[in-house]
Amino acid sequence: MSAATDELMDFDDVIETYDPVMGMEVHVELGTETKMFCGCPTGFGAEPNKQVCPSCLGLPGALPVANAKAVESAIRIGLALNCSIRESSVFARKNYFYPDQPKNYQISQYDKPTSYDGYLDVNLSDGTVWRVEIERAHIEEDTGKSLHIGGSTGRIHGASHSLLDYNRAGVPLVEIVTRPIEGAGARAPEVARAYVTALRDLLKSLNVSDVRMDQGSMRCDVNLSLMAKGANEFGTRTETKNVNSLKSVEQAVRFEMQRQAVILSGGGEIIQETRHFHEADGTTSAGRRKETAEDYRYFPEPDLPPVIADPAWVETLRGTLPELPWIRRARIQEQWGVSDEVMRDLVNVGAVDLIIETAEAGASADSARSWWVSFLAQQANTRGTELADLAITPKQVAEVIGMVDDGKLTNKLAQQVVVAVLDGEGEPAQIVADRGLEVVRDDSALQKAVDEALAANPDIAEKIRSGKVQAAGKIVGDVMKATRGQADPARVKELVLAACE
């Protein structure tokens, strides 16, 4: 059944009849300079098949060597997730046929992952804390990428041919797998989004990945099943693959709950399968039948020794962990002097860390908060993206705010600069220079514009001369139009009033 023709049960009816059970598998590309088992670079966006070698292409005789920095990053992730760290973990070969995995197997970890038995506490919109238990966080390598040509959906179905880019093959990954998340009920979609949000914030604070969901450096597989109220056994699960935004994680959970409920209530069976998520309408569609662990025929990787994590070294790494995002937010909330409700709103829109980083880049906290929760939030809504995924950095926002504070830009001009940055036109200073947007400070030029505006509006000029100062607003507005918004309104008003004395 296609996504377009799926029938859905009303969400409230789903909750009355079934209990959702979720499992989240999040793949995180580590921000190392080289791949997991070879020396090829990992930079995003390179020309296809230019960052490859005999090892990551799986050519005969090429042997893997583990990336020490990637192992260190993986252990730091495990520690931050309150996991136990295995002193001796091993790599395994996970066998399957995918055209974008050149070796026809993936080097991963199976029964002895580096990190296991952890948890992450996440905050829901009303302040409720929900503990998500972590089963494992293991190291593996990423696959390549397939580009399907000729179809209408960009997927293999209906395509005339496919192109393969192996640049990503071998990039180091950490896969973070939760235990089944039960008892969330109607809040299951919210819990899923809150978990991925908290995990992204944590990983970003560790500086182990850029966690760019839009570029695939953080991807979420959403497992979901339903069981009838009062039942003791989980239902058959589906796995919605490669969901790449926080909003989409929430949508995928909700859609699968409603879709599966219709099938089960009609006496049908859920197929254990992977599913594709469609960003355009928030639906999923069938992919392939889902393999079990046995189908992958795991066996120890014969060409790699065990990963030895000496306890003393692990404790040294524990000492490198930064202040956790939620602890940092509590400290910042006290510094800002805002209420729990205001802080919760800032967290819910994903603005807190952006505001903090903007302030750390030189802007005042008040100005940073104003820009992110007003104009930039509007831009995110208009562009259909998350606030954190806007194509502008806190440092760039701070630069724009600095130009406003220095009187080089008015707020309206600054908004033009921000939009240009979001549209990919370059850095703020360069945009200001290229467009000639800096505030006009030449009093002679401003005086000429004021005189022309007064001459064109003699009745308004007479009102100002008679003491009706508020009438100056019309003249100021005309001057702002004449200067394309580049005049300082306060200075223009001073010149208008002086000219009418």
Short mmCIF file of C-alpha atoms in Angstrom, two decimals:
data_model
loop_
_atom_site.label_atom_id
_atom_site.label_comp_id
_atom_site.label_asym_id
_atom_site.label_seq_id
_atom_site.Cartn_x
_atom_site.Cartn_y
_atom_site.Cartn_z
CA MET A 1 0.00 0.00 0.00
CA SER A 2 1.48 3.37 -0.96
CA ALA A 3 1.78 6.30 1.39
CA ALA A 4 -0.84 8.17 -0.61
CA THR A 5 -3.51 5.50 -0.14
CA ASP A 6 -2.85 4.48 3.47
CA GLU A 7 -5.87 4.79 5.72
CA LEU A 8 -5.29 6.22 9.18
CA MET A 9 -7.09 5.77 12.47
CA ASP A 10 -7.88 8.89 14.48
CA PHE A 11 -4.99 9.41 16.90
CA ASP A 12 -7.23 9.51 19.98
CA ASP A 13 -8.79 6.21 18.93
CA VAL A 14 -5.32 4.69 18.57
CA ILE A 15 -4.48 5.62 22.15
CA GLU A 16 -7.73 4.18 23.48
CA THR A 17 -7.07 0.81 21.86
CA TYR A 18 -3.31 0.31 21.64
CA ASP A 19 -0.07 0.96 23.50
CA PRO A 20 2.82 2.13 21.29
CA VAL A 21 6.31 0.69 21.77
CA MET A 22 9.24 2.55 20.23
CA GLY A 23 12.88 1.88 19.61
CA MET A 24 15.25 4.51 18.27
CA GLU A 25 18.45 3.79 16.34
CA VAL A 26 20.48 6.92 15.75
CA HIS A 27 23.51 6.86 13.46
CA VAL A 28 26.06 9.59 14.09
CA GLU A 29 28.90 10.33 11.70
CA LEU A 30 31.96 11.22 13.74
CA GLY A 31 33.81 14.39 12.87
CA THR A 32 37.20 12.80 12.26
CA GLU A 33 39.46 13.96 9.45
CA THR A 34 39.86 10.44 8.07
CA LYS A 35 37.67 7.36 7.68
CA MET A 36 37.18 4.58 10.21
CA PHE A 37 39.55 2.02 8.75
CA CYS A 38 41.69 3.92 6.23
CA GLY A 39 43.30 7.31 5.68
CA CYS A 40 40.80 8.75 3.18
CA PRO A 41 39.37 12.20 4.02
CA THR A 42 35.78 12.54 5.22
CA GLY A 43 34.83 16.05 4.03
CA PHE A 44 31.21 16.48 2.96
CA GLY A 45 30.34 17.50 -0.59
CA ALA A 46 33.46 16.36 -2.43
CA GLU A 47 33.29 15.30 -6.07
CA PRO A 48 31.90 11.72 -6.23
CA ASN A 49 34.38 8.87 -5.75
CA LYS A 50 37.36 11.15 -5.10
CA GLN A 51 37.78 10.22 -1.42
CA VAL A 52 38.34 6.49 -1.82
CA CYS A 53 41.17 3.97 -1.66
CA PRO A 54 41.61 0.19 -2.01
CA SER A 55 40.67 -0.31 1.65
CA CYS A 56 37.32 1.52 1.72
CA LEU A 57 36.52 0.14 -1.74
CA GLY A 58 37.03 -3.40 -0.44
CA LEU A 59 39.68 -4.33 -2.99
CA PRO A 60 41.59 -7.62 -2.51
CA GLY A 61 44.57 -7.44 -0.18
CA ALA A 62 43.63 -4.12 1.44
CA LEU A 63 43.50 -4.36 5.23
CA PRO A 64 41.67 -2.11 7.71
CA VAL A 65 43.31 -0.17 10.54
CA ALA A 66 41.08 1.31 13.25
CA ASN A 67 40.93 5.10 13.64
CA ALA A 68 42.11 5.88 17.18
CA LYS A 69 40.35 9.27 17.28
CA ALA A 70 37.07 7.64 16.31
CA VAL A 71 37.43 5.07 19.10
CA GLU A 72 38.12 7.87 21.59
CA SER A 73 35.05 9.81 20.40
CA ALA A 74 32.89 6.70 20.66
CA ILE A 75 33.96 6.11 24.25
CA ARG A 76 33.28 9.75 25.17
CA ILE A 77 29.77 9.36 23.69
CA GLY A 78 29.24 6.22 25.77
CA LEU A 79 30.36 7.98 28.94
CA ALA A 80 28.08 10.96 28.28
CA LEU A 81 25.18 8.50 27.86
CA ASN A 82 25.94 6.96 31.27
CA CYS A 83 27.02 3.70 29.63
CA SER A 84 29.37 1.02 30.89
CA ILE A 85 32.53 0.84 28.78
CA ARG A 86 33.74 -2.63 27.81
CA GLU A 87 37.44 -3.16 28.45
CA SER A 88 37.78 -5.36 25.36
CA SER A 89 35.29 -4.94 22.51
CA VAL A 90 35.53 -6.55 19.11
CA PHE A 91 34.60 -5.69 15.54
CA ALA A 92 32.41 -7.99 13.49
CA ARG A 93 31.45 -8.40 9.85
CA LYS A 94 27.78 -7.75 9.16
CA ASN A 95 27.03 -9.45 5.86
CA TYR A 96 24.43 -8.20 3.43
CA PHE A 97 24.19 -7.17 -0.19
CA TYR A 98 23.76 -3.47 -0.76
CA PRO A 99 25.18 -1.85 -3.90
CA ASP A 100 26.40 1.11 -1.84
CA GLN A 101 28.54 -1.10 0.46
CA PRO A 102 31.52 -2.04 -1.72
CA LYS A 103 32.81 -4.91 0.47
CA ASN A 104 29.36 -6.59 0.63
CA TYR A 105 29.78 -6.53 4.39
CA GLN A 106 29.95 -3.77 6.96
CA ILE A 107 32.52 -3.67 9.73
CA SER A 108 30.48 -3.09 12.87
CA GLN A 109 30.18 -4.43 16.42
CA TYR A 110 27.74 -7.13 17.44
CA ASP A 111 27.74 -9.01 20.76
CA LYS A 112 30.58 -7.02 22.33
CA PRO A 113 29.97 -3.31 21.67
CA THR A 114 32.21 -0.66 23.18
CA SER A 115 29.42 1.01 25.23
CA TYR A 116 26.33 -0.58 26.75
CA ASP A 117 23.65 -0.22 29.45
CA GLY A 118 23.19 3.54 29.61
CA TYR A 119 20.41 6.12 29.71
CA LEU A 120 19.52 9.65 28.72
CA ASP A 121 17.04 11.80 30.64
CA VAL A 122 15.07 14.12 28.36
CA ASN A 123 12.73 17.00 29.13
CA LEU A 124 9.25 17.10 27.61
CA SER A 125 7.36 20.29 26.81
CA ASP A 126 5.67 20.52 30.22
CA GLY A 127 8.88 19.93 32.16
CA THR A 128 8.33 16.19 32.64
CA VAL A 129 11.61 14.24 32.66
CA TRP A 130 11.52 11.00 30.65
CA ARG A 131 14.32 8.46 30.98
CA VAL A 132 15.25 6.67 27.76
CA GLU A 133 17.36 3.58 28.38
CA ILE A 134 20.28 2.97 26.03
CA GLU A 135 21.03 -0.63 25.11
CA ARG A 136 24.28 -0.01 23.26
CA ALA A 137 26.39 2.53 21.41
CA HIS A 138 28.65 0.71 18.98
CA ILE A 139 31.22 1.67 16.38
CA GLU A 140 30.82 0.91 12.70
CA GLU A 141 31.49 2.31 9.23
CA ASP A 142 29.05 4.14 6.99
CA THR A 143 27.95 2.98 3.56
CA GLY A 144 28.23 4.82 0.27
CA LYS A 145 25.35 6.69 -1.35
CA SER A 146 23.10 5.70 -4.24
CA LEU A 147 21.60 8.28 -6.59
CA HIS A 148 18.62 6.88 -8.49
CA ILE A 149 18.02 8.49 -11.88
CA GLY A 150 14.82 8.63 -13.92
CA GLY A 151 12.14 8.09 -11.31
CA SER A 152 9.72 10.63 -9.89
CA THR A 153 10.51 10.00 -6.21
CA GLY A 154 14.30 9.81 -6.20
CA ARG A 155 14.08 6.20 -5.01
CA ILE A 156 14.99 3.02 -6.84
CA HIS A 157 11.40 2.16 -7.78
CA GLY A 158 10.78 3.56 -11.25
CA ALA A 159 14.39 4.66 -11.78
CA SER A 160 16.09 3.92 -15.08
CA HIS A 161 19.56 3.59 -13.56
CA SER A 162 21.57 4.37 -10.42
CA LEU A 163 24.87 6.07 -9.73
CA LEU A 164 27.09 5.17 -6.77
CA ASP A 165 29.26 7.53 -4.75
CA TYR A 166 31.63 5.74 -2.37
CA ASN A 167 33.04 8.85 -0.70
CA ARG A 168 30.92 8.17 2.39
CA ALA A 169 31.80 4.46 2.51
CA GLY A 170 33.98 3.92 5.55
CA VAL A 171 33.17 7.19 7.36
CA PRO A 172 33.15 6.38 11.11
CA LEU A 173 29.75 5.99 12.74
CA VAL A 174 28.45 5.43 16.22
CA GLU A 175 25.05 3.77 16.28
CA ILE A 176 23.09 4.50 19.47
CA VAL A 177 20.33 1.98 20.12
CA THR A 178 17.65 2.41 22.77
CA ARG A 179 15.83 -0.28 24.66
CA PRO A 180 12.07 -0.46 23.95
CA ILE A 181 10.39 2.76 25.04
CA GLU A 182 7.08 1.82 26.65
CA GLY A 183 4.32 3.67 28.45
CA ALA A 184 4.49 6.93 26.50
CA GLY A 185 0.94 6.57 25.15
CA ALA A 186 -0.25 9.75 23.44
CA ARG A 187 3.11 11.38 24.15
CA ALA A 188 5.08 8.82 22.13
CA PRO A 189 5.70 11.22 19.19
CA GLU A 190 6.80 13.94 21.60
CA VAL A 191 9.08 11.57 23.53
CA ALA A 192 10.72 10.47 20.28
CA ARG A 193 11.40 14.04 19.20
CA ALA A 194 12.59 15.09 22.66
CA TYR A 195 15.02 12.17 22.79
CA VAL A 196 16.58 12.90 19.40
CA THR A 197 16.73 16.61 20.28
CA ALA A 198 18.51 15.93 23.57
CA LEU A 199 20.85 13.45 21.91
CA ARG A 200 21.76 15.96 19.20
CA ASP A 201 22.44 18.64 21.81
CA LEU A 202 24.61 16.24 23.80
CA LEU A 203 26.66 15.13 20.79
CA LYS A 204 27.16 18.71 19.69
CA SER A 205 28.43 19.67 23.14
CA LEU A 206 30.92 16.78 22.97
CA ASN A 207 32.23 18.17 19.66
CA VAL A 208 32.34 14.68 18.16
CA SER A 209 30.05 15.42 15.19
CA ASP A 210 28.44 18.39 13.48
CA VAL A 211 25.10 16.46 13.85
CA ARG A 212 23.79 18.00 10.62
CA MET A 213 20.62 16.00 10.05
CA ASP A 214 20.09 17.75 6.72
CA GLN A 215 23.47 16.44 5.50
CA GLY A 216 23.03 12.96 6.94
CA SER A 217 25.68 13.20 9.66
CA MET A 218 22.94 12.31 12.13
CA ARG A 219 20.18 9.97 10.98
CA CYS A 220 17.40 8.33 12.94
CA ASP A 221 15.71 4.97 12.31
CA VAL A 222 12.33 4.85 14.05
CA ASN A 223 11.12 1.42 15.15
CA LEU A 224 7.46 1.26 16.16
CA SER A 225 4.93 -1.40 17.05
CA LEU A 226 1.51 -1.44 18.69
CA MET A 227 0.12 -3.89 21.21
CA ALA A 228 -3.46 -4.10 22.33
CA LYS A 229 -4.30 -2.66 25.74
CA GLY A 230 -3.57 -5.27 28.39
CA ALA A 231 -1.38 -7.42 26.12
CA ASN A 232 2.00 -8.69 27.34
CA GLU A 233 3.81 -9.23 24.05
CA PHE A 234 5.09 -6.56 21.71
CA GLY A 235 3.54 -6.32 18.27
CA THR A 236 5.42 -6.66 14.99
CA ARG A 237 7.56 -3.59 14.41
CA THR A 238 8.35 -1.51 11.37
CA GLU A 239 11.56 0.47 10.96
CA THR A 240 11.26 3.86 9.26
CA LYS A 241 14.75 4.51 7.92
CA ASN A 242 16.94 7.60 7.75
CA VAL A 243 14.55 10.18 9.19
CA ASN A 244 16.51 13.42 8.97
CA SER A 245 14.82 16.14 11.00
CA LEU A 246 13.39 16.49 14.49
CA LYS A 247 9.94 17.31 13.13
CA SER A 248 10.05 14.26 10.88
CA VAL A 249 10.88 11.95 13.80
CA GLU A 250 7.70 13.09 15.53
CA GLN A 251 5.66 12.78 12.33
CA ALA A 252 7.00 9.29 11.55
CA VAL A 253 5.96 7.96 14.96
CA ARG A 254 2.49 9.48 14.76
CA PHE A 255 1.89 8.27 11.20
CA GLU A 256 3.01 4.70 11.90
CA MET A 257 0.80 4.55 15.01
CA GLN A 258 -2.23 5.60 12.99
CA ARG A 259 -1.39 3.40 9.99
CA GLN A 260 -0.70 0.24 11.99
CA ALA A 261 -3.83 0.74 14.10
CA VAL A 262 -6.06 0.65 11.01
CA ILE A 263 -4.49 -2.60 9.83
CA LEU A 264 -4.69 -4.30 13.24
CA SER A 265 -8.26 -3.19 13.92
CA GLY A 266 -9.28 -4.63 10.56
CA GLY A 267 -7.83 -8.04 11.42
CA GLY A 268 -4.69 -7.60 9.30
CA GLU A 269 -1.07 -8.24 10.20
CA ILE A 270 1.85 -5.84 10.34
CA ILE A 271 4.74 -6.80 8.09
CA GLN A 272 8.19 -6.53 9.65
CA GLU A 273 9.78 -4.23 7.11
CA THR A 274 11.73 -1.06 6.58
CA ARG A 275 9.76 1.99 5.50
CA HIS A 276 10.64 5.22 3.73
CA PHE A 277 9.66 8.55 5.24
CA HIS A 278 8.28 11.23 2.89
CA GLU A 279 9.12 14.76 3.99
CA ALA A 280 6.49 16.34 1.74
CA ASP A 281 3.46 14.94 3.55
CA GLY A 282 4.78 13.21 6.68
CA THR A 283 3.86 9.70 5.50
CA THR A 284 5.78 6.44 5.18
CA SER A 285 5.79 3.79 2.48
CA ALA A 286 7.01 0.20 2.33
CA GLY A 287 10.69 -0.52 1.69
CA ARG A 288 12.02 -4.06 2.09
CA ARG A 289 11.36 -6.96 4.42
CA LYS A 290 13.42 -6.45 7.56
CA GLU A 291 16.19 -8.92 8.31
CA THR A 292 16.82 -10.41 11.74
CA ALA A 293 20.25 -10.51 13.37
CA GLU A 294 20.67 -14.09 12.15
CA ASP A 295 20.15 -12.99 8.55
CA TYR A 296 23.23 -10.80 8.75
CA ARG A 297 25.50 -13.77 9.59
CA TYR A 298 27.71 -11.83 11.98
CA PHE A 299 31.18 -13.20 12.67
CA PRO A 300 34.30 -11.63 14.24
CA GLU A 301 36.32 -9.40 11.92
CA PRO A 302 39.54 -11.41 11.40
CA ASP A 303 41.66 -8.44 10.29
CA LEU A 304 41.14 -6.20 13.34
CA PRO A 305 42.32 -6.76 16.92
CA PRO A 306 39.99 -6.07 19.89
CA VAL A 307 39.54 -2.47 21.03
CA ILE A 308 41.16 -2.24 24.46
CA ALA A 309 39.78 0.48 26.72
CA ASP A 310 42.06 0.64 29.73
CA PRO A 311 40.02 1.78 32.77
CA ALA A 312 42.56 4.50 33.62
CA TRP A 313 42.31 5.88 30.07
CA VAL A 314 38.51 5.76 30.24
CA GLU A 315 38.58 7.81 33.43
CA THR A 316 40.88 10.31 31.73
CA LEU A 317 38.35 10.62 28.92
CA ARG A 318 35.56 11.05 31.45
CA GLY A 319 37.40 14.10 32.71
CA THR A 320 37.21 15.66 29.23
CA LEU A 321 33.41 15.66 29.14
CA PRO A 322 32.00 19.21 28.94
CA GLU A 323 29.24 20.70 31.02
CA LEU A 324 26.13 18.85 29.90
CA PRO A 325 23.64 20.94 27.88
CA TRP A 326 20.82 20.76 30.43
CA ILE A 327 23.13 21.71 33.32
CA ARG A 328 24.46 24.57 31.23
CA ARG A 329 20.90 25.72 30.51
CA ALA A 330 19.99 25.74 34.20
CA ARG A 331 23.03 27.92 34.91
CA ILE A 332 22.24 30.22 32.00
CA GLN A 333 18.59 30.50 33.07
CA GLU A 334 19.72 31.78 36.46
CA GLN A 335 22.09 34.26 34.80
CA TRP A 336 19.38 35.51 32.45
CA GLY A 337 16.81 35.68 35.22
CA VAL A 338 14.00 34.16 33.14
CA SER A 339 11.13 32.03 34.40
CA ASP A 340 10.83 28.27 33.95
CA GLU A 341 8.02 28.86 31.44
CA VAL A 342 10.11 31.23 29.31
CA MET A 343 13.08 28.90 29.43
CA ARG A 344 10.91 25.93 28.49
CA ASP A 345 9.56 27.87 25.50
CA LEU A 346 13.12 28.67 24.40
CA VAL A 347 14.06 24.99 24.75
CA ASN A 348 10.99 23.83 22.85
CA VAL A 349 11.84 25.99 19.83
CA GLY A 350 15.49 24.95 20.00
CA ALA A 351 16.77 28.45 20.69
CA VAL A 352 18.69 28.15 23.96
CA ASP A 353 22.07 26.97 22.71
CA LEU A 354 21.83 29.27 19.70
CA ILE A 355 21.28 32.25 22.00
CA ILE A 356 24.12 31.17 24.28
CA GLU A 357 26.53 30.76 21.36
CA THR A 358 25.47 34.11 19.90
CA ALA A 359 26.11 35.80 23.25
CA GLU A 360 29.47 34.02 23.54
CA ALA A 361 30.33 35.42 20.09
CA GLY A 362 29.92 38.97 21.41
CA ALA A 363 26.22 39.90 21.33
CA SER A 364 24.20 40.77 24.39
CA ALA A 365 21.97 37.96 25.66
CA ASP A 366 18.88 40.15 25.24
CA SER A 367 19.68 41.00 21.63
CA ALA A 368 20.55 37.39 20.84
CA ARG A 369 17.28 36.18 22.36
CA SER A 370 15.28 38.80 20.48
CA TRP A 371 16.76 37.87 17.10
CA TRP A 372 16.45 34.10 17.47
CA VAL A 373 12.91 33.95 18.88
CA SER A 374 11.43 36.64 16.62
CA PHE A 375 12.88 37.29 13.17
CA LEU A 376 14.90 34.08 12.83
CA ALA A 377 12.05 31.96 14.19
CA GLN A 378 9.80 33.52 11.54
CA GLN A 379 12.37 32.68 8.88
CA ALA A 380 12.56 29.08 10.08
CA ASN A 381 8.78 28.79 9.91
CA THR A 382 8.64 30.34 6.44
CA ARG A 383 11.40 28.07 5.16
CA GLY A 384 9.91 24.96 6.77
CA THR A 385 12.98 24.07 8.81
CA GLU A 386 14.16 23.84 12.38
CA LEU A 387 15.72 26.91 13.94
CA ALA A 388 19.06 25.13 14.37
CA ASP A 389 19.06 24.06 10.73
CA LEU A 390 18.89 27.61 9.35
CA ALA A 391 21.89 28.40 7.15
CA ILE A 392 23.28 30.98 9.55
CA THR A 393 25.63 30.54 12.50
CA PRO A 394 25.44 32.19 15.92
CA LYS A 395 28.73 33.91 15.09
CA GLN A 396 27.16 35.46 11.97
CA VAL A 397 24.10 36.58 13.95
CA ALA A 398 26.39 38.16 16.53
CA GLU A 399 28.24 39.97 13.74
CA VAL A 400 24.98 41.43 12.43
CA ILE A 401 23.91 42.47 15.93
CA GLY A 402 27.29 44.13 16.39
CA MET A 403 26.80 46.19 13.24
CA VAL A 404 23.39 47.32 14.56
CA ASP A 405 24.90 48.23 17.93
CA ASP A 406 27.67 50.18 16.19
CA GLY A 407 25.11 52.12 14.17
CA LYS A 408 26.28 50.68 10.85
CA LEU A 409 22.91 49.02 10.21
CA THR A 410 19.32 49.73 11.17
CA ASN A 411 17.18 46.78 12.26
CA LYS A 412 15.49 46.67 8.85
CA LEU A 413 18.82 46.70 7.04
CA ALA A 414 20.07 44.02 9.40
CA GLN A 415 17.09 41.85 8.51
CA GLN A 416 18.02 42.18 4.84
CA VAL A 417 21.55 41.05 5.65
CA VAL A 418 20.30 38.04 7.62
CA VAL A 419 17.99 36.98 4.79
CA ALA A 420 20.90 37.24 2.36
CA VAL A 421 23.05 35.04 4.60
CA LEU A 422 20.21 32.50 4.80
CA ASP A 423 20.00 32.56 1.00
CA GLY A 424 23.68 31.69 0.72
CA GLU A 425 25.03 35.05 -0.47
CA GLY A 426 28.02 35.02 1.85
CA GLU A 427 29.26 36.58 5.09
CA PRO A 428 27.43 39.55 6.67
CA ALA A 429 30.23 42.10 6.15
CA GLN A 430 30.63 41.13 2.51
CA ILE A 431 26.86 41.35 1.91
CA VAL A 432 26.78 44.82 3.45
CA ALA A 433 29.65 45.91 1.22
CA ASP A 434 28.30 44.32 -1.97
CA ARG A 435 24.82 45.75 -1.51
CA GLY A 436 25.91 49.09 -0.13
CA LEU A 437 23.66 48.68 2.89
CA GLU A 438 25.63 50.55 5.55
CA VAL A 439 23.77 53.38 7.25
CA VAL A 440 24.27 56.78 5.60
CA ARG A 441 26.22 58.97 8.02
CA ASP A 442 26.94 61.88 5.70
CA ASP A 443 24.90 64.72 7.22
CA SER A 444 25.09 66.67 3.99
CA ALA A 445 23.42 63.83 2.08
CA LEU A 446 20.83 63.39 4.82
CA GLN A 447 20.19 67.16 4.97
CA LYS A 448 19.56 67.22 1.23
CA ALA A 449 17.02 64.38 1.56
CA VAL A 450 15.36 66.16 4.50
CA ASP A 451 15.12 69.44 2.60
CA GLU A 452 13.59 67.69 -0.41
CA ALA A 453 11.04 65.89 1.77
CA LEU A 454 10.07 69.13 3.55
CA ALA A 455 9.75 70.96 0.23
CA ALA A 456 7.47 68.22 -1.09
CA ASN A 457 5.29 68.41 2.03
CA PRO A 458 4.89 72.10 2.95
CA ASP A 459 1.76 71.43 5.01
CA ILE A 460 3.60 68.89 7.16
CA ALA A 461 6.54 71.27 7.52
CA GLU A 462 4.19 73.99 8.75
CA LYS A 463 2.69 71.63 11.35
CA ILE A 464 6.15 70.81 12.67
CA ARG A 465 7.01 74.53 12.86
CA SER A 466 3.83 75.13 14.82
CA GLY A 467 4.93 72.65 17.48
CA LYS A 468 3.34 69.40 16.30
CA VAL A 469 6.53 67.38 16.62
CA GLN A 470 4.78 64.06 15.98
CA ALA A 471 4.14 65.20 12.39
CA ALA A 472 7.88 64.76 11.79
CA GLY A 473 7.24 61.03 11.41
CA LYS A 474 5.93 61.54 7.88
CA ILE A 475 9.08 63.40 6.82
CA VAL A 476 11.33 60.82 8.51
CA GLY A 477 9.50 58.08 6.63
CA ASP A 478 9.96 59.84 3.29
CA VAL A 479 13.69 60.29 3.97
CA MET A 480 14.01 56.60 4.90
CA LYS A 481 12.40 55.67 1.58
CA ALA A 482 14.65 58.07 -0.32
CA THR A 483 17.74 56.52 1.28
CA ARG A 484 16.48 52.95 0.85
CA GLY A 485 16.27 52.57 4.60
CA GLN A 486 19.96 53.36 5.06
CA ALA A 487 19.51 56.52 7.14
CA ASP A 488 19.59 56.56 10.92
CA PRO A 489 15.97 57.46 11.82
CA ALA A 490 17.00 59.20 15.04
CA ARG A 491 19.50 61.40 13.22
CA VAL A 492 16.98 62.14 10.45
CA LYS A 493 14.45 63.28 13.04
CA GLU A 494 17.04 65.58 14.60
CA LEU A 495 17.74 67.16 11.21
CA VAL A 496 14.01 67.55 10.45
CA LEU A 497 13.30 69.32 13.73
CA ALA A 498 16.38 71.52 13.31
CA ALA A 499 15.29 72.50 9.81
CA CYS A 500 11.85 73.51 11.10
CA GLU A 501 13.01 75.67 13.96
#
